[in-house]
Short mmCIF file of C-alpha atoms and ligand atoms in Angstrom, two decimals:
data_model
loop_
_atom_site.label_atom_id
_atom_site.label_comp_id
_atom_site.label_asym_id
_atom_site.label_seq_id
_atom_site.Cartn_x
_atom_site.Cartn_y
_atom_site.Cartn_z
CA MET A 1 29.35 7.61 -8.04
CA ALA A 2 25.14 7.72 -9.41
CA ALA A 3 23.20 10.35 -7.39
CA PRO A 4 21.41 8.52 -4.56
CA GLN A 5 17.92 9.05 -4.41
CA PRO A 6 16.46 11.42 -2.18
CA LEU A 7 14.81 10.83 1.33
CA SER A 8 13.16 7.63 1.20
CA ARG A 9 9.31 7.94 1.72
CA PHE A 10 10.02 4.95 3.78
CA TRP A 11 11.62 6.88 6.96
CA GLU A 12 8.51 9.43 6.83
CA TRP A 13 6.34 6.49 8.05
CA GLY A 14 8.82 6.38 10.68
CA LYS A 15 8.98 2.45 10.53
CA ASN A 16 10.57 -0.09 12.41
CA ILE A 17 14.16 -0.54 13.17
CA VAL A 18 15.28 -4.21 13.71
CA CYS A 19 18.90 -4.39 14.80
CA VAL A 20 21.15 -7.86 14.41
CA GLY A 21 24.32 -8.10 16.85
CA ARG A 22 27.33 -9.91 16.80
CA ASN A 23 27.27 -10.60 12.85
CA TYR A 24 30.81 -10.51 11.86
CA ALA A 25 33.27 -12.50 13.91
CA ASP A 26 35.85 -10.25 14.15
CA HIS A 27 33.23 -7.64 15.97
CA ALA A 28 32.54 -10.52 17.95
CA ARG A 29 36.16 -10.87 18.72
CA GLU A 30 36.82 -7.12 19.44
CA MET A 31 34.28 -7.36 21.81
CA ARG A 32 35.19 -10.41 24.02
CA SER A 33 31.81 -12.04 23.18
CA ALA A 34 31.28 -15.90 22.15
CA LEU A 35 29.78 -16.41 18.60
CA PRO A 36 26.20 -16.28 18.29
CA ARG A 37 24.46 -19.71 17.34
CA GLU A 38 21.15 -17.53 16.29
CA PRO A 39 21.15 -13.80 15.06
CA LEU A 40 21.17 -11.77 18.38
CA LEU A 41 18.17 -9.29 18.08
CA PHE A 42 17.18 -5.80 19.74
CA LEU A 43 15.26 -2.95 18.76
CA LYS A 44 15.53 0.67 17.96
CA PRO A 45 12.15 2.94 17.85
CA SER A 46 11.23 4.99 15.04
CA SER A 47 12.64 8.23 16.54
CA ALA A 48 16.26 6.77 16.55
CA TYR A 49 16.18 7.49 13.04
CA ALA A 50 18.63 10.84 12.03
CA PRO A 51 18.33 10.98 8.13
CA ASP A 52 21.61 12.04 6.13
CA GLY A 53 22.49 15.49 7.53
CA ALA A 54 20.96 15.71 11.15
CA PRO A 55 22.49 15.22 14.09
CA ALA A 56 23.23 11.89 16.41
CA LEU A 57 22.86 12.59 19.43
CA LEU A 58 25.12 11.86 22.43
CA PRO A 59 22.87 10.83 25.62
CA ALA A 60 23.22 12.73 28.89
CA TYR A 61 23.97 9.37 30.65
CA SER A 62 26.62 8.01 28.73
CA ARG A 63 30.66 8.69 28.41
CA GLU A 64 31.46 6.66 25.88
CA LEU A 65 29.25 6.77 22.83
CA HIS A 66 30.31 4.43 20.07
CA HIS A 67 29.92 4.76 16.11
CA GLU A 68 28.57 0.83 14.67
CA LEU A 69 29.52 0.95 10.72
CA GLU A 70 26.09 -1.43 8.87
CA LEU A 71 24.50 -2.53 6.24
CA GLY A 72 20.84 -1.47 6.30
CA VAL A 73 18.30 -3.61 4.61
CA VAL A 74 14.39 -1.91 3.92
CA LEU A 75 11.51 -3.72 3.26
CA GLY A 76 9.32 -3.39 0.62
CA ARG A 77 6.78 -5.24 1.80
CA ARG A 78 5.26 -7.23 4.91
CA ALA A 79 6.78 -10.38 5.97
CA ARG A 80 5.52 -13.28 8.26
CA ALA A 81 7.28 -16.61 8.61
CA VAL A 82 8.91 -16.23 5.48
CA PRO A 83 11.42 -19.02 4.25
CA GLU A 84 14.87 -17.85 3.70
CA ALA A 85 14.05 -18.98 -0.41
CA ALA A 86 11.97 -16.16 -0.70
CA ALA A 87 13.21 -13.59 1.42
CA MET A 88 14.66 -11.71 -0.91
CA ASP A 89 11.54 -10.92 -2.32
CA CYS A 90 10.63 -8.86 0.77
CA VAL A 91 13.63 -6.38 -0.18
CA ALA A 92 12.95 -3.06 -1.50
CA GLY A 93 16.27 -1.79 -0.98
CA TYR A 94 19.48 -0.82 1.09
CA ALA A 95 21.17 1.95 3.17
CA LEU A 96 23.90 2.69 5.35
CA CYS A 97 23.34 2.98 8.95
CA LEU A 98 24.79 3.71 11.99
CA ASP A 99 24.00 1.82 15.38
CA MET A 100 25.59 4.27 17.61
CA THR A 101 26.00 2.94 21.11
CA ALA A 102 26.47 3.74 24.60
CA ARG A 103 29.22 1.49 25.19
CA ASP A 104 29.92 2.37 29.14
CA VAL A 105 26.12 1.35 29.13
CA GLN A 106 25.72 -1.57 27.45
CA ALA A 107 29.10 -2.58 29.41
CA GLU A 108 26.61 -2.00 32.86
CA CYS A 109 23.75 -3.66 31.23
CA LYS A 110 26.02 -7.27 30.12
CA ARG A 111 27.39 -6.93 33.61
CA GLN A 112 23.94 -6.51 35.05
CA GLY A 113 22.13 -8.97 32.85
CA LEU A 114 19.41 -6.09 31.59
CA PRO A 115 17.90 -5.40 27.95
CA TRP A 116 20.53 -2.74 26.09
CA THR A 117 17.23 -0.28 25.73
CA LEU A 118 19.65 2.44 26.87
CA ALA A 119 22.82 1.84 25.44
CA LYS A 120 21.26 1.82 22.00
CA ALA A 121 17.52 2.98 21.65
CA PHE A 122 17.58 6.27 22.87
CA THR A 123 16.84 10.00 20.70
CA ALA A 124 19.15 9.93 17.24
CA SER A 125 20.89 6.52 17.88
CA CYS A 126 19.80 5.61 13.95
CA PRO A 127 21.35 7.57 11.53
CA VAL A 128 20.67 6.47 8.09
CA SER A 129 21.57 7.56 3.99
CA ALA A 130 19.61 8.01 1.61
CA PHE A 131 17.51 4.89 0.45
CA VAL A 132 19.63 2.57 -2.42
CA PRO A 133 16.94 0.67 -4.43
CA ARG A 134 17.78 -2.86 -4.39
CA ASP A 135 18.08 -2.94 -8.19
CA ARG A 136 21.54 -1.23 -8.29
CA VAL A 137 22.71 -3.58 -5.76
CA PRO A 138 23.32 -6.88 -8.16
CA ASP A 139 24.97 -9.22 -4.37
CA PRO A 140 24.50 -7.19 -0.46
CA HIS A 141 26.74 -9.35 -0.04
CA ARG A 142 29.14 -7.81 -1.84
CA LEU A 143 29.76 -4.52 -0.68
CA LYS A 144 32.45 -2.65 0.78
CA LEU A 145 31.74 -0.13 3.83
CA TRP A 146 33.64 2.76 4.69
CA LEU A 147 33.75 5.36 7.97
CA ARG A 148 35.35 8.48 8.59
CA VAL A 149 35.53 10.78 11.63
CA ASN A 150 36.84 14.35 10.96
CA GLY A 151 38.57 12.88 7.89
CA GLU A 152 39.77 9.80 9.21
CA LEU A 153 39.70 6.39 8.13
CA ARG A 154 38.47 4.97 11.47
CA GLN A 155 35.65 2.13 10.32
CA GLU A 156 35.55 -0.39 7.02
CA GLY A 157 34.04 -3.63 6.34
CA ASP A 158 33.16 -5.69 3.80
CA THR A 159 29.34 -7.38 3.71
CA SER A 160 30.61 -10.94 2.91
CA ALA A 161 31.94 -11.32 6.05
CA MET A 162 28.80 -11.47 7.81
CA ILE A 163 27.69 -14.82 9.66
CA PHE A 164 24.01 -14.95 8.76
CA SER A 165 22.99 -13.92 5.13
CA ILE A 166 20.60 -11.53 4.92
CA PRO A 167 17.90 -13.77 4.20
CA TYR A 168 18.65 -16.21 6.90
CA ILE A 169 18.30 -12.63 8.73
CA ILE A 170 14.45 -11.98 7.42
CA SER A 171 13.69 -15.19 7.44
CA TYR A 172 14.36 -15.39 11.21
CA ILE A 173 13.31 -12.28 12.43
CA SER A 174 9.91 -12.73 10.48
CA GLY A 175 9.49 -16.14 12.46
CA ILE A 176 9.80 -14.19 14.95
CA MET A 177 7.63 -10.82 14.79
CA THR A 178 5.90 -9.63 11.42
CA LEU A 179 7.86 -7.60 9.17
CA GLU A 180 5.72 -4.47 7.72
CA GLU A 181 6.33 -2.75 4.79
CA GLY A 182 9.52 0.31 4.99
CA ASP A 183 11.21 -1.53 7.66
CA LEU A 184 14.71 -1.60 8.32
CA ILE A 185 16.80 -4.22 9.79
CA LEU A 186 20.33 -2.94 10.49
CA THR A 187 23.76 -6.36 9.53
CA GLY A 188 24.95 -5.68 12.26
CA THR A 189 29.04 -3.74 12.51
CA PRO A 190 32.40 -5.30 11.79
CA LYS A 191 34.70 -4.95 13.57
CA GLY A 192 36.60 -1.45 14.55
CA VAL A 193 34.52 0.25 16.23
CA GLY A 194 34.95 3.09 18.82
CA PRO A 195 34.45 6.60 19.94
CA VAL A 196 32.99 9.29 19.45
CA GLN A 197 32.77 13.23 21.21
CA GLU A 198 30.61 16.03 20.43
CA ASN A 199 31.07 18.24 17.47
CA ASP A 200 33.16 15.27 15.64
CA GLU A 201 31.66 14.80 11.22
CA MET A 202 31.24 11.51 10.90
CA GLU A 203 30.88 10.71 6.87
CA ALA A 204 30.29 6.97 5.88
CA GLY A 205 29.28 5.52 2.74
CA ILE A 206 28.33 1.94 0.70
CA LYS A 207 31.50 1.92 -1.60
CA GLY A 208 30.49 3.22 -5.25
CA LEU A 209 26.68 3.33 -4.42
CA VAL A 210 26.35 6.62 -1.40
CA SER A 211 27.48 8.12 0.99
CA MET A 212 25.86 10.43 4.36
CA ARG A 213 27.12 12.93 6.58
CA CYS A 214 26.46 13.28 10.63
CA ARG A 215 27.45 15.78 13.43
CA VAL A 216 27.94 14.37 16.76
CA GLU A 217 26.20 16.69 19.21
CA ARG A 218 24.80 16.42 22.71
CA ALA A 219 21.66 15.60 23.67
CA ARG A 220 19.42 18.56 25.05
CA LEU A 221 16.30 17.22 26.48
O1 LIG B 1 26.91 -4.08 20.58
C1 LIG B 1 26.98 -4.75 19.80
O2 LIG B 1 28.46 -5.26 19.90
C2 LIG B 1 26.25 -5.45 19.24
C3 LIG B 1 26.05 -4.94 18.09
O3 LIG B 1 25.28 -4.24 17.99
C4 LIG B 1 26.60 -5.64 16.88
O4 LIG B 1 27.18 -6.27 16.30
O5 LIG B 1 26.15 -4.64 15.72
MG1 LIG B 2 25.29 -3.19 15.78
#
């Protein structure tokens, strides 16, 4: 495995995190959700970043923290209403990301028709690997993602199964909000999401490209 780059300058800038939900049919099925007609979007704040080695934090108000294994796309330039054909020119590279989710809180938000902010946007809810420059990734729709918890394989996915492609997602989001250089897009999780507990050790990667480690700790605010 070639050595990944050190923590990217992109994350030192603390940029926006835009997440796509239900982008894999097998995950939509396991959540008993309908398939989306357009990408489902939500946001995480820059304080959600947990770089490789930093802990993921279990929020005090949740009893069910889930891992979601996702490919992250890092923007290399500003993107505003970018056509799909030009969207890949805006990509600087990729990262392995975890969209940590307070599943019990999300279920309650869904029941009440409320936004998912409490379930998705808490401190350290987005562990990220080192940055992988795009020239090391010939085709981002042919990547294998994996996640182990305490050494046990818990989640695997192949980015070829995404419902909406990366250029479609960039074009779609950029028609709603201007994306800036350094922004990160999480492209959704495949099936196999599940709970983690305090002190669990997560290890996740993009096969052949990068891996990262992250321990689950209880948030002390
Ligand atoms: O919480 C969910 O089920 C939606 C989501 O983030 C995903 O599909 O990656
Ligand atoms: Mg997700």
